[in-house]
């Protein structure tokens, strides 16, 4: 695709670097910004730059934060003896949106992936291990996606957590999602949901 | 969706204002930028702001341009007696990419749309009418999308162009697209493609 203007070409090129945005979508977004008020573009550009350059991470749980301690860690009403270990900030947002969890988090910053060259030392595992005795943590919930890499990371973590015999370790429940049809569930999920069945209250 | 950081919230909010980008996609893009090098964000933000604030429009054809005269109008090798009238810059890019057109353009900047409050005076029609005698234009090709608004605009333009009886007026050919199946074509297109059949060379 050739553009009549270098400025357009640069903007399209930069937008097309974002995941899931191709050159046609990038052009559509660029022309949308061109048609809109100039303020729309300047506030977008400013918000992105400000976000990238001013963001800090919570020193305790590595969640994104505007301050040294994130709002979850700073919240005295939350249960600080229960830590939910997740791979990504997106997972924190997803779990927070359920409104079902009142403990705190620990963001690993990824999962172990030899193909992408991510080893255990690239993740925030050390700070989790030093945090356990310091903060008198009683339960660790491993809420890591059940993919190949996620399971490897969970396995690695549970081996490391053997150092702390008093800490309960649990994983989020696997099973048929709400509204899911049994016949379309994969065999492993269905099998696990039978083995790990929960007893109903009478 | 609640975010642990105001900076993230602003960035997501600004991205989600773009057409076709919802809050989930905006969050994915934001977290992608957070993971990438800081340069990725600064060059994106700069490219967008620069594009919006430094872009100019060609004074002759209203195409986007880095200079007062766009590269197409400035090209002496093109046929300046033939003007292709389009509604949008995107159409210029699309036609240019075919490599089949050697004339110049005139970008209206939209189509007549009473619902959106766009009347003939909001479009670059006056400059087209003054351009015709000045540049000794011989043919005008109306390449406007065959929608309700597009057809209204084309009708309005052809009425206005009656002022110039020496100028040939044509529209782009309508018909079955290449690779299109006859049975799936709508009746109007199929009907027109039979009425406006082209004679094959023997």
PDB file of N, CA and C in Angstrom, chain A residues 1-8 10-11 14-15 17-19 21 27-38 40-45 47-55 57 63-66 71 88 90 93 97, chain B residues 1-8 10-11 14-15 17-19 21 27-38 40-45 47-55 57 63-66 71 88 90 93 97:
ATOM      1  N   UNK A   1       0.843  -1.185   0.000  1.00  0.00           N
ATOM      2  CA  UNK A   1       0.000   0.000   0.000  1.00  0.00           C
ATOM      3  C   UNK A   1       0.886   1.246   0.000  1.00  0.00           C
ATOM      4  N   UNK A   2       0.648   2.147  -0.940  1.00  0.00           N
ATOM      5  CA  UNK A   2       1.429   3.380  -0.952  1.00  0.00           C
ATOM      6  C   UNK A   2       0.584   4.528  -0.422  1.00  0.00           C
ATOM      7  N   UNK A   3       1.206   5.422   0.322  1.00  0.00           N
ATOM      8  CA  UNK A   3       0.468   6.537   0.913  1.00  0.00           C
ATOM      9  C   UNK A   3       0.943   7.848   0.315  1.00  0.00           C
ATOM     10  N   UNK A   4       0.025   8.806   0.201  1.00  0.00           N
ATOM     11  CA  UNK A   4       0.418  10.077  -0.379  1.00  0.00           C
ATOM     12  C   UNK A   4       1.229  10.947   0.579  1.00  0.00           C
ATOM     13  N   UNK A   5       1.424  10.492   1.793  1.00  0.00           N
ATOM     14  CA  UNK A   5       2.107  11.333   2.765  1.00  0.00           C
ATOM     15  C   UNK A   5       2.963  10.482   3.692  1.00  0.00           C
ATOM     16  N   UNK A   6       4.186  10.928   3.922  1.00  0.00           N
ATOM     17  CA  UNK A   6       5.116  10.230   4.817  1.00  0.00           C
ATOM     18  C   UNK A   6       4.572  10.201   6.244  1.00  0.00           C
ATOM     19  N   UNK A   7       3.880  11.291   6.648  1.00  0.00           N
ATOM     20  CA  UNK A   7       3.342  11.376   8.011  1.00  0.00           C
ATOM     21  C   UNK A   7       2.303  10.282   8.221  1.00  0.00           C
ATOM     22  N   UNK A   8       1.430  10.101   7.221  1.00  0.00           N
ATOM     23  CA  UNK A   8       0.424   9.052   7.291  1.00  0.00           C
ATOM     24  C   UNK A   8       1.107   7.687   7.337  1.00  0.00           C
ATOM     25  N   UNK A  10       4.048   6.876   8.409  1.00  0.00           N
ATOM     26  CA  UNK A  10       4.640   6.610   9.723  1.00  0.00           C
ATOM     27  C   UNK A  10       3.585   6.213  10.738  1.00  0.00           C
ATOM     28  N   UNK A  11       2.470   6.972  10.764  1.00  0.00           N
ATOM     29  CA  UNK A  11       1.417   6.700  11.738  1.00  0.00           C
ATOM     30  C   UNK A  11       0.841   5.300  11.505  1.00  0.00           C
ATOM     31  N   UNK A  14       3.343   2.640  12.607  1.00  0.00           N
ATOM     32  CA  UNK A  14       3.441   2.489  14.067  1.00  0.00           C
ATOM     33  C   UNK A  14       2.212   1.764  14.621  1.00  0.00           C
ATOM     34  N   UNK A  15       1.026   2.142  14.128  1.00  0.00           N
ATOM     35  CA  UNK A  15      -0.198   1.483  14.617  1.00  0.00           C
ATOM     36  C   UNK A  15      -0.212   0.009  14.227  1.00  0.00           C
ATOM     37  N   UNK A  17       2.103  -1.971  14.146  1.00  0.00           N
ATOM     38  CA  UNK A  17       2.988  -2.794  14.984  1.00  0.00           C
ATOM     39  C   UNK A  17       2.243  -3.388  16.175  1.00  0.00           C
ATOM     40  N   UNK A  18       1.086  -2.810  16.501  1.00  0.00           N
ATOM     41  CA  UNK A  18       0.318  -3.303  17.651  1.00  0.00           C
ATOM     42  C   UNK A  18      -0.282  -4.661  17.312  1.00  0.00           C
ATOM     43  N   UNK A  19      -0.436  -5.541  18.318  1.00  0.00           N
ATOM     44  CA  UNK A  19      -0.939  -6.889  18.029  1.00  0.00           C
ATOM     45  C   UNK A  19      -2.397  -6.842  17.567  1.00  0.00           C
ATOM     46  N   UNK A  21      -3.559  -5.596  14.840  1.00  0.00           N
ATOM     47  CA  UNK A  21      -3.884  -4.464  13.969  1.00  0.00           C
ATOM     48  C   UNK A  21      -3.038  -4.560  12.710  1.00  0.00           C
ATOM     49  N   UNK A  27      -4.760   2.093   8.852  1.00  0.00           N
ATOM     50  CA  UNK A  27      -5.125   3.223   7.987  1.00  0.00           C
ATOM     51  C   UNK A  27      -6.491   3.781   8.382  1.00  0.00           C
ATOM     52  N   UNK A  28      -7.422   2.859   8.698  1.00  0.00           N
ATOM     53  CA  UNK A  28      -8.756   3.297   9.103  1.00  0.00           C
ATOM     54  C   UNK A  28      -8.668   4.136  10.387  1.00  0.00           C
ATOM     55  N   UNK A  29      -7.860   3.678  11.351  1.00  0.00           N
ATOM     56  CA  UNK A  29      -7.698   4.418  12.607  1.00  0.00           C
ATOM     57  C   UNK A  29      -7.045   5.779  12.345  1.00  0.00           C
ATOM     58  N   UNK A  30      -6.033   5.791  11.486  1.00  0.00           N
ATOM     59  CA  UNK A  30      -5.339   7.040  11.179  1.00  0.00           C
ATOM     60  C   UNK A  30      -6.298   8.044  10.545  1.00  0.00           C
ATOM     61  N   UNK A  31      -7.097   7.570   9.572  1.00  0.00           N
ATOM     62  CA  UNK A  31      -8.020   8.502   8.905  1.00  0.00           C
ATOM     63  C   UNK A  31      -9.124   8.943   9.851  1.00  0.00           C
ATOM     64  N   UNK A  32      -9.477   8.056  10.804  1.00  0.00           N
ATOM     65  CA  UNK A  32     -10.449   8.466  11.829  1.00  0.00           C
ATOM     66  C   UNK A  32      -9.876   9.622  12.654  1.00  0.00           C
ATOM     67  N   UNK A  33      -8.626   9.488  13.069  1.00  0.00           N
ATOM     68  CA  UNK A  33      -7.991  10.542  13.871  1.00  0.00           C
ATOM     69  C   UNK A  33      -7.876  11.828  13.054  1.00  0.00           C
ATOM     70  N   UNK A  34      -7.587  11.687  11.760  1.00  0.00           N
ATOM     71  CA  UNK A  34      -7.479  12.864  10.890  1.00  0.00           C
ATOM     72  C   UNK A  34      -8.795  13.623  10.807  1.00  0.00           C
ATOM     73  N   UNK A  35      -9.902  12.856  10.786  1.00  0.00           N
ATOM     74  CA  UNK A  35     -11.215  13.485  10.661  1.00  0.00           C
ATOM     75  C   UNK A  35     -11.667  14.101  11.977  1.00  0.00           C
ATOM     76  N   UNK A  36     -11.261  13.487  13.092  1.00  0.00           N
ATOM     77  CA  UNK A  36     -11.702  13.960  14.403  1.00  0.00           C
ATOM     78  C   UNK A  36     -10.950  15.239  14.788  1.00  0.00           C
ATOM     79  N   UNK A  37     -11.370  15.833  15.884  1.00  0.00           N
ATOM     80  CA  UNK A  37     -10.699  17.028  16.407  1.00  0.00           C
ATOM     81  C   UNK A  37      -9.228  16.718  16.696  1.00  0.00           C
ATOM     82  N   UNK A  38      -8.382  17.747  16.617  1.00  0.00           N
ATOM     83  CA  UNK A  38      -6.974  17.509  16.923  1.00  0.00           C
ATOM     84  C   UNK A  38      -6.774  17.063  18.374  1.00  0.00           C
ATOM     85  N   UNK A  40      -8.416  14.939  20.051  1.00  0.00           N
ATOM     86  CA  UNK A  40      -8.567  13.491  20.181  1.00  0.00           C
ATOM     87  C   UNK A  40      -7.209  12.819  20.029  1.00  0.00           C
ATOM     88  N   UNK A  41      -6.443  13.271  19.036  1.00  0.00           N
ATOM     89  CA  UNK A  41      -5.127  12.670  18.802  1.00  0.00           C
ATOM     90  C   UNK A  41      -4.147  13.052  19.892  1.00  0.00           C
ATOM     91  N   UNK A  42      -4.159  14.334  20.294  1.00  0.00           N
ATOM     92  CA  UNK A  42      -3.163  14.739  21.290  1.00  0.00           C
ATOM     93  C   UNK A  42      -3.442  14.064  22.621  1.00  0.00           C
ATOM     94  N   UNK A  43      -4.727  13.896  22.991  1.00  0.00           N
ATOM     95  CA  UNK A  43      -4.984  13.253  24.284  1.00  0.00           C
ATOM     96  C   UNK A  43      -4.662  11.760  24.222  1.00  0.00           C
ATOM     97  N   UNK A  44      -4.863  11.127  23.053  1.00  0.00           N
ATOM     98  CA  UNK A  44      -4.471   9.720  22.910  1.00  0.00           C
ATOM     99  C   UNK A  44      -2.960   9.583  23.027  1.00  0.00           C
ATOM    100  N   UNK A  45      -2.233  10.407  22.283  1.00  0.00           N
ATOM    101  CA  UNK A  45      -0.764  10.326  22.293  1.00  0.00           C
ATOM    102  C   UNK A  45      -0.222  10.599  23.687  1.00  0.00           C
ATOM    103  N   UNK A  47      -1.852  10.246  26.611  1.00  0.00           N
ATOM    104  CA  UNK A  47      -2.230   9.187  27.552  1.00  0.00           C
ATOM    105  C   UNK A  47      -1.297   7.989  27.400  1.00  0.00           C
ATOM    106  N   UNK A  48      -0.947   7.657  26.156  1.00  0.00           N
ATOM    107  CA  UNK A  48      -0.059   6.511  25.925  1.00  0.00           C
ATOM    108  C   UNK A  48       1.341   6.782  26.467  1.00  0.00           C
ATOM    109  N   UNK A  49       1.884   7.958  26.150  1.00  0.00           N
ATOM    110  CA  UNK A  49       3.241   8.269  26.582  1.00  0.00           C
ATOM    111  C   UNK A  49       3.308   8.364  28.107  1.00  0.00           C
ATOM    112  N   UNK A  50       2.319   9.039  28.701  1.00  0.00           N
ATOM    113  CA  UNK A  50       2.263   9.195  30.158  1.00  0.00           C
ATOM    114  C   UNK A  50       2.185   7.825  30.833  1.00  0.00           C
ATOM    115  N   UNK A  51       1.309   6.981  30.296  1.00  0.00           N
ATOM    116  CA  UNK A  51       1.135   5.633  30.843  1.00  0.00           C
ATOM    117  C   UNK A  51       2.469   4.893  30.826  1.00  0.00           C
ATOM    118  N   UNK A  52       3.169   4.953  29.686  1.00  0.00           N
ATOM    119  CA  UNK A  52       4.386   4.147  29.549  1.00  0.00           C
ATOM    120  C   UNK A  52       5.514   4.666  30.413  1.00  0.00           C
ATOM    121  N   UNK A  53       5.618   6.009  30.525  1.00  0.00           N
ATOM    122  CA  UNK A  53       6.792   6.568  31.187  1.00  0.00           C
ATOM    123  C   UNK A  53       6.583   6.791  32.681  1.00  0.00           C
ATOM    124  N   UNK A  54       5.329   6.898  33.098  1.00  0.00           N
ATOM    125  CA  UNK A  54       5.102   7.217  34.514  1.00  0.00           C
ATOM    126  C   UNK A  54       4.638   6.029  35.330  1.00  0.00           C
ATOM    127  N   UNK A  55       4.322   4.920  34.639  1.00  0.00           N
ATOM    128  CA  UNK A  55       3.782   3.789  35.385  1.00  0.00           C
ATOM    129  C   UNK A  55       4.874   3.189  36.290  1.00  0.00           C
ATOM    130  N   UNK A  57       5.542  -0.129  39.273  1.00  0.00           N
ATOM    131  CA  UNK A  57       5.026  -1.423  39.686  1.00  0.00           C
ATOM    132  C   UNK A  57       5.061  -1.496  41.206  1.00  0.00           C
ATOM    133  N   UNK A  63       2.199  -5.732  40.763  1.00  0.00           N
ATOM    134  CA  UNK A  63       1.028  -5.261  40.027  1.00  0.00           C
ATOM    135  C   UNK A  63       1.336  -3.842  39.525  1.00  0.00           C
ATOM    136  N   UNK A  64       0.676  -3.420  38.446  1.00  0.00           N
ATOM    137  CA  UNK A  64       0.890  -2.045  38.019  1.00  0.00           C
ATOM    138  C   UNK A  64       0.243  -1.101  39.029  1.00  0.00           C
ATOM    139  N   UNK A  65       0.832   0.063  39.148  1.00  0.00           N
ATOM    140  CA  UNK A  65       0.397   0.963  40.209  1.00  0.00           C
ATOM    141  C   UNK A  65       0.861   2.371  39.894  1.00  0.00           C
ATOM    142  N   UNK A  66       0.148   3.358  40.400  1.00  0.00           N
ATOM    143  CA  UNK A  66       0.609   4.738  40.226  1.00  0.00           C
ATOM    144  C   UNK A  66       1.554   5.134  41.352  1.00  0.00           C
ATOM    145  N   UNK A  71      -2.943  -0.289  45.111  1.00  0.00           N
ATOM    146  CA  UNK A  71      -4.127  -0.056  45.932  1.00  0.00           C
ATOM    147  C   UNK A  71      -4.603  -1.331  46.619  1.00  0.00           C
ATOM    148  N   UNK A  88      -0.028 -12.590  34.968  1.00  0.00           N
ATOM    149  CA  UNK A  88      -0.168 -11.337  34.240  1.00  0.00           C
ATOM    150  C   UNK A  88      -1.060 -10.350  34.976  1.00  0.00           C
ATOM    151  N   UNK A  90      -3.366  -8.675  33.586  1.00  0.00           N
ATOM    152  CA  UNK A  90      -4.712  -8.920  33.069  1.00  0.00           C
ATOM    153  C   UNK A  90      -5.487  -9.876  33.963  1.00  0.00           C
ATOM    154  N   UNK A  93      -6.865  -8.098  36.980  1.00  0.00           N
ATOM    155  CA  UNK A  93      -8.067  -7.338  36.625  1.00  0.00           C
ATOM    156  C   UNK A  93      -9.266  -8.282  36.491  1.00  0.00           C
ATOM    157  N   UNK A  97     -12.509  -8.286  38.953  1.00  0.00           N
ATOM    158  CA  UNK A  97     -13.839  -8.011  38.414  1.00  0.00           C
ATOM    159  C   UNK A  97     -14.887  -9.020  38.877  1.00  0.00           C
TER     160      UNK A  97
ATOM    161  N   UNK B   1     -15.115  -2.715  34.129  1.00  0.00           N
ATOM    162  CA  UNK B   1     -13.740  -3.123  34.355  1.00  0.00           C
ATOM    163  C   UNK B   1     -13.012  -2.072  35.188  1.00  0.00           C
ATOM    164  N   UNK B   2     -12.448  -2.499  36.320  1.00  0.00           N
ATOM    165  CA  UNK B   2     -11.683  -1.554  37.138  1.00  0.00           C
ATOM    166  C   UNK B   2     -10.204  -1.795  36.946  1.00  0.00           C
ATOM    167  N   UNK B   3      -9.435  -0.716  36.932  1.00  0.00           N
ATOM    168  CA  UNK B   3      -8.013  -0.844  36.695  1.00  0.00           C
ATOM    169  C   UNK B   3      -7.255  -0.418  37.944  1.00  0.00           C
ATOM    170  N   UNK B   4      -6.100  -1.064  38.179  1.00  0.00           N
ATOM    171  CA  UNK B   4      -5.329  -0.724  39.380  1.00  0.00           C
ATOM    172  C   UNK B   4      -4.591   0.608  39.230  1.00  0.00           C
ATOM    173  N   UNK B   5      -4.670   1.238  38.082  1.00  0.00           N
ATOM    174  CA  UNK B   5      -3.893   2.459  37.875  1.00  0.00           C
ATOM    175  C   UNK B   5      -4.677   3.425  37.000  1.00  0.00           C
ATOM    176  N   UNK B   6      -4.659   4.694  37.404  1.00  0.00           N
ATOM    177  CA  UNK B   6      -5.338   5.743  36.634  1.00  0.00           C
ATOM    178  C   UNK B   6      -4.692   5.921  35.263  1.00  0.00           C
ATOM    179  N   UNK B   7      -3.354   5.744  35.210  1.00  0.00           N
ATOM    180  CA  UNK B   7      -2.632   5.915  33.945  1.00  0.00           C
ATOM    181  C   UNK B   7      -3.105   4.885  32.930  1.00  0.00           C
ATOM    182  N   UNK B   8      -3.244   3.639  33.407  1.00  0.00           N
ATOM    183  CA  UNK B   8      -3.729   2.565  32.541  1.00  0.00           C
ATOM    184  C   UNK B   8      -5.159   2.885  32.110  1.00  0.00           C
ATOM    185  N   UNK B  10      -6.656   5.725  31.786  1.00  0.00           N
ATOM    186  CA  UNK B  10      -6.690   6.782  30.764  1.00  0.00           C
ATOM    187  C   UNK B  10      -6.298   6.244  29.403  1.00  0.00           C
ATOM    188  N   UNK B  11      -5.213   5.466  29.379  1.00  0.00           N
ATOM    189  CA  UNK B  11      -4.726   4.938  28.100  1.00  0.00           C
ATOM    190  C   UNK B  11      -5.787   4.033  27.475  1.00  0.00           C
ATOM    191  N   UNK B  14      -8.697   6.118  26.154  1.00  0.00           N
ATOM    192  CA  UNK B  14      -8.393   6.829  24.909  1.00  0.00           C
ATOM    193  C   UNK B  14      -8.362   5.861  23.719  1.00  0.00           C
ATOM    194  N   UNK B  15      -7.743   4.695  23.920  1.00  0.00           N
ATOM    195  CA  UNK B  15      -7.670   3.715  22.821  1.00  0.00           C
ATOM    196  C   UNK B  15      -9.064   3.217  22.460  1.00  0.00           C
ATOM    197  N   UNK B  17     -11.706   4.744  22.379  1.00  0.00           N
ATOM    198  CA  UNK B  17     -12.487   5.711  21.589  1.00  0.00           C
ATOM    199  C   UNK B  17     -12.322   5.478  20.091  1.00  0.00           C
ATOM    200  N   UNK B  18     -11.271   4.749  19.711  1.00  0.00           N
ATOM    201  CA  UNK B  18     -11.032   4.501  18.287  1.00  0.00           C
ATOM    202  C   UNK B  18     -12.086   3.537  17.757  1.00  0.00           C
ATOM    203  N   UNK B  19     -12.465   3.676  16.486  1.00  0.00           N
ATOM    204  CA  UNK B  19     -13.527   2.821  15.947  1.00  0.00           C
ATOM    205  C   UNK B  19     -13.076   1.362  15.868  1.00  0.00           C
ATOM    206  N   UNK B  21     -12.425  -0.610  18.323  1.00  0.00           N
ATOM    207  CA  UNK B  21     -11.597  -1.052  19.450  1.00  0.00           C
ATOM    208  C   UNK B  21     -12.407  -0.916  20.734  1.00  0.00           C
ATOM    209  N   UNK B  27      -7.236  -2.710  26.410  1.00  0.00           N
ATOM    210  CA  UNK B  27      -6.395  -3.171  27.524  1.00  0.00           C
ATOM    211  C   UNK B  27      -5.268  -4.048  27.007  1.00  0.00           C
ATOM    212  N   UNK B  28      -5.594  -4.916  26.030  1.00  0.00           N
ATOM    213  CA  UNK B  28      -4.568  -5.792  25.460  1.00  0.00           C
ATOM    214  C   UNK B  28      -3.473  -4.957  24.807  1.00  0.00           C
ATOM    215  N   UNK B  29      -3.870  -3.907  24.069  1.00  0.00           N
ATOM    216  CA  UNK B  29      -2.890  -3.042  23.412  1.00  0.00           C
ATOM    217  C   UNK B  29      -2.045  -2.310  24.448  1.00  0.00           C
ATOM    218  N   UNK B  30      -2.711  -1.808  25.502  1.00  0.00           N
ATOM    219  CA  UNK B  30      -1.994  -1.078  26.552  1.00  0.00           C
ATOM    220  C   UNK B  30      -0.961  -1.983  27.226  1.00  0.00           C
ATOM    221  N   UNK B  31      -1.374  -3.210  27.551  1.00  0.00           N
ATOM    222  CA  UNK B  31      -0.435  -4.106  28.230  1.00  0.00           C
ATOM    223  C   UNK B  31       0.688  -4.531  27.285  1.00  0.00           C
ATOM    224  N   UNK B  32       0.371  -4.596  25.992  1.00  0.00           N
ATOM    225  CA  UNK B  32       1.429  -4.896  25.014  1.00  0.00           C
ATOM    226  C   UNK B  32       2.474  -3.790  25.030  1.00  0.00           C
ATOM    227  N   UNK B  33       1.991  -2.530  25.036  1.00  0.00           N
ATOM    228  CA  UNK B  33       2.922  -1.393  25.052  1.00  0.00           C
ATOM    229  C   UNK B  33       3.735  -1.382  26.344  1.00  0.00           C
ATOM    230  N   UNK B  34       3.091  -1.753  27.453  1.00  0.00           N
ATOM    231  CA  UNK B  34       3.775  -1.792  28.747  1.00  0.00           C
ATOM    232  C   UNK B  34       4.906  -2.807  28.739  1.00  0.00           C
ATOM    233  N   UNK B  35       4.681  -3.936  28.046  1.00  0.00           N
ATOM    234  CA  UNK B  35       5.699  -4.995  28.010  1.00  0.00           C
ATOM    235  C   UNK B  35       6.839  -4.655  27.059  1.00  0.00           C
ATOM    236  N   UNK B  36       6.496  -3.918  25.983  1.00  0.00           N
ATOM    237  CA  UNK B  36       7.507  -3.604  24.967  1.00  0.00           C
ATOM    238  C   UNK B  36       8.436  -2.513  25.472  1.00  0.00           C
ATOM    239  N   UNK B  37       9.467  -2.232  24.706  1.00  0.00           N
ATOM    240  CA  UNK B  37      10.407  -1.154  25.019  1.00  0.00           C
ATOM    241  C   UNK B  37       9.652   0.178  25.119  1.00  0.00           C
ATOM    242  N   UNK B  38      10.179   1.104  25.918  1.00  0.00           N
ATOM    243  CA  UNK B  38       9.522   2.409  26.017  1.00  0.00           C
ATOM    244  C   UNK B  38       9.531   3.134  24.669  1.00  0.00           C
ATOM    245  N   UNK B  40       8.902   2.021  21.795  1.00  0.00           N
ATOM    246  CA  UNK B  40       7.749   1.633  20.980  1.00  0.00           C
ATOM    247  C   UNK B  40       6.585   2.590  21.240  1.00  0.00           C
ATOM    248  N   UNK B  41       6.350   2.904  22.522  1.00  0.00           N
ATOM    249  CA  UNK B  41       5.248   3.797  22.863  1.00  0.00           C
ATOM    250  C   UNK B  41       5.541   5.227  22.437  1.00  0.00           C
ATOM    251  N   UNK B  42       6.792   5.679  22.688  1.00  0.00           N
ATOM    252  CA  UNK B  42       7.075   7.076  22.360  1.00  0.00           C
ATOM    253  C   UNK B  42       7.032   7.286  20.856  1.00  0.00           C
ATOM    254  N   UNK B  43       7.495   6.312  20.074  1.00  0.00           N
ATOM    255  CA  UNK B  43       7.468   6.531  18.622  1.00  0.00           C
ATOM    256  C   UNK B  43       6.037   6.456  18.094  1.00  0.00           C
ATOM    257  N   UNK B  44       5.208   5.617  18.713  1.00  0.00           N
ATOM    258  CA  UNK B  44       3.791   5.580  18.313  1.00  0.00           C
ATOM    259  C   UNK B  44       3.120   6.915  18.634  1.00  0.00           C
ATOM    260  N   UNK B  45       3.312   7.392  19.871  1.00  0.00           N
ATOM    261  CA  UNK B  45       2.670   8.638  20.298  1.00  0.00           C
ATOM    262  C   UNK B  45       3.138   9.805  19.435  1.00  0.00           C
ATOM    263  N   UNK B  47       4.412   9.651  16.324  1.00  0.00           N
ATOM    264  CA  UNK B  47       3.947   9.514  14.938  1.00  0.00           C
ATOM    265  C   UNK B  47       2.505   9.995  14.818  1.00  0.00           C
ATOM    266  N   UNK B  48       1.676   9.655  15.821  1.00  0.00           N
ATOM    267  CA  UNK B  48       0.270  10.061  15.772  1.00  0.00           C
ATOM    268  C   UNK B  48       0.142  11.573  15.884  1.00  0.00           C
ATOM    269  N   UNK B  49       0.830  12.165  16.871  1.00  0.00           N
ATOM    270  CA  UNK B  49       0.715  13.605  17.090  1.00  0.00           C
ATOM    271  C   UNK B  49       1.264  14.381  15.888  1.00  0.00           C
ATOM    272  N   UNK B  50       2.418  13.938  15.394  1.00  0.00           N
ATOM    273  CA  UNK B  50       3.042  14.592  14.235  1.00  0.00           C
ATOM    274  C   UNK B  50       2.106  14.521  13.026  1.00  0.00           C
ATOM    275  N   UNK B  51       1.551  13.335  12.805  1.00  0.00           N
ATOM    276  CA  UNK B  51       0.639  13.152  11.669  1.00  0.00           C
ATOM    277  C   UNK B  51      -0.515  14.136  11.772  1.00  0.00           C
ATOM    278  N   UNK B  52      -1.112  14.223  12.978  1.00  0.00           N
ATOM    279  CA  UNK B  52      -2.319  15.037  13.121  1.00  0.00           C
ATOM    280  C   UNK B  52      -2.034  16.522  13.006  1.00  0.00           C
ATOM    281  N   UNK B  53      -0.885  16.947  13.555  1.00  0.00           N
ATOM    282  CA  UNK B  53      -0.645  18.388  13.635  1.00  0.00           C
ATOM    283  C   UNK B  53       0.114  18.942  12.440  1.00  0.00           C
ATOM    284  N   UNK B  54       0.834  18.082  11.718  1.00  0.00           N
ATOM    285  CA  UNK B  54       1.663  18.598  10.626  1.00  0.00           C
ATOM    286  C   UNK B  54       1.081  18.305   9.252  1.00  0.00           C
ATOM    287  N   UNK B  55       0.024  17.483   9.215  1.00  0.00           N
ATOM    288  CA  UNK B  55      -0.509  17.117   7.900  1.00  0.00           C
ATOM    289  C   UNK B  55      -1.154  18.330   7.235  1.00  0.00           C
ATOM    290  N   UNK B  57      -3.336  19.542   3.463  1.00  0.00           N
ATOM    291  CA  UNK B  57      -4.111  19.015   2.355  1.00  0.00           C
ATOM    292  C   UNK B  57      -3.695  19.732   1.091  1.00  0.00           C
ATOM    293  N   UNK B  63      -6.382  16.163  -1.413  1.00  0.00           N
ATOM    294  CA  UNK B  63      -5.773  14.917  -0.963  1.00  0.00           C
ATOM    295  C   UNK B  63      -4.825  15.258   0.194  1.00  0.00           C
ATOM    296  N   UNK B  64      -4.556  14.295   1.087  1.00  0.00           N
ATOM    297  CA  UNK B  64      -3.581  14.571   2.141  1.00  0.00           C
ATOM    298  C   UNK B  64      -2.205  14.683   1.516  1.00  0.00           C
ATOM    299  N   UNK B  65      -1.387  15.495   2.129  1.00  0.00           N
ATOM    300  CA  UNK B  65      -0.092  15.789   1.526  1.00  0.00           C
ATOM    301  C   UNK B  65       0.847  16.333   2.589  1.00  0.00           C
ATOM    302  N   UNK B  66       2.140  16.166   2.377  1.00  0.00           N
ATOM    303  CA  UNK B  66       3.111  16.773   3.290  1.00  0.00           C
ATOM    304  C   UNK B  66       3.453  18.185   2.841  1.00  0.00           C
ATOM    305  N   UNK B  71       1.700  14.859  -4.193  1.00  0.00           N
ATOM    306  CA  UNK B  71       2.626  14.261  -5.149  1.00  0.00           C
ATOM    307  C   UNK B  71       1.934  13.906  -6.456  1.00  0.00           C
ATOM    308  N   UNK B  88     -13.337  10.170  -0.472  1.00  0.00           N
ATOM    309  CA  UNK B  88     -12.447   9.992   0.665  1.00  0.00           C
ATOM    310  C   UNK B  88     -11.007   9.751   0.216  1.00  0.00           C
ATOM    311  N   UNK B  90      -9.147   7.489   1.380  1.00  0.00           N
ATOM    312  CA  UNK B  90      -8.998   6.037   1.271  1.00  0.00           C
ATOM    313  C   UNK B  90      -9.233   5.568  -0.165  1.00  0.00           C
ATOM    314  N   UNK B  93      -6.178   6.126  -2.260  1.00  0.00           N
ATOM    315  CA  UNK B  93      -5.172   5.086  -2.011  1.00  0.00           C
ATOM    316  C   UNK B  93      -5.574   3.790  -2.718  1.00  0.00           C
ATOM    317  N   UNK B  97      -3.529   2.100  -5.826  1.00  0.00           N
ATOM    318  CA  UNK B  97      -2.956   0.764  -5.692  1.00  0.00           C
ATOM    319  C   UNK B  97      -3.279  -0.147  -6.865  1.00  0.00           C
TER     320      UNK B  97
END
